[in-house]
Amino acid sequence: MTKRILVAYDGSDLSKEAVWEARNQACETPKREIHIVSVVKPTGPMTNAVVSRSIGDEMAEKFRSEMDALKEQMVSPEVDVVSEVLVSKVEGNPGVSICEYADEQAVDLIIVGSRGLGNVKKLFLGSVSNNVVQNATCPVLVMK
């Protein structure tokens, strides 16, 4: 059986730590797969869905080179690495796209970074990580 781990990656330091944690977690089983997933949220005119989708696709393309470099660092004979850039709906939380992808790929574990906002707010999760924790159908590890 293949252990599938999804890492929600946004380029932040915590998401980079999450990628390496996924590699550590994957070492527990002989067949393993790491999915590094980024979700871009298009901005711009909300009245035209085609324009909005085009903007999202353009943003995703710019992010793919960073994802490909990260994938190259992670790849090894023992671990299969998949990188994916998803475009979410303008009005939706990217956590929804992460959970949908996890369900489609039969992911066993999601690793996501928390968001520290300083002082008291450090106790609260960011909106994306909170959405994933609340809606995922598999275990979620939140990096702090």
C-alpha angles and dihedrals in degrees: 000000000000119000109220120200123185120204118196103218126192102157095260122131091251093052089050089053088049090056092055091044088055089055090052092047091049092059090076096076134045096231113047140161129191120202113198105197129186124185120205120197114211119230130194135064109014094189094071115056093191093055091045092051090048091053090049092050091050091050090048092052091054090051094048094076091058090047092050091052090050091049091053090054092051103042118108138150090262098049130050112210125201121186121196134177112203127194112221128203115273093242097039132091112247087230088073091059091047092052093046091051091048091053093046092051096042091238117192098201136015119206117197134167121243121227119239112202099178135270113357095000090064087080093066128076121237117257095257096047091045091051091051093048091050098044109030118111092208133053117291126208114201116204116217 
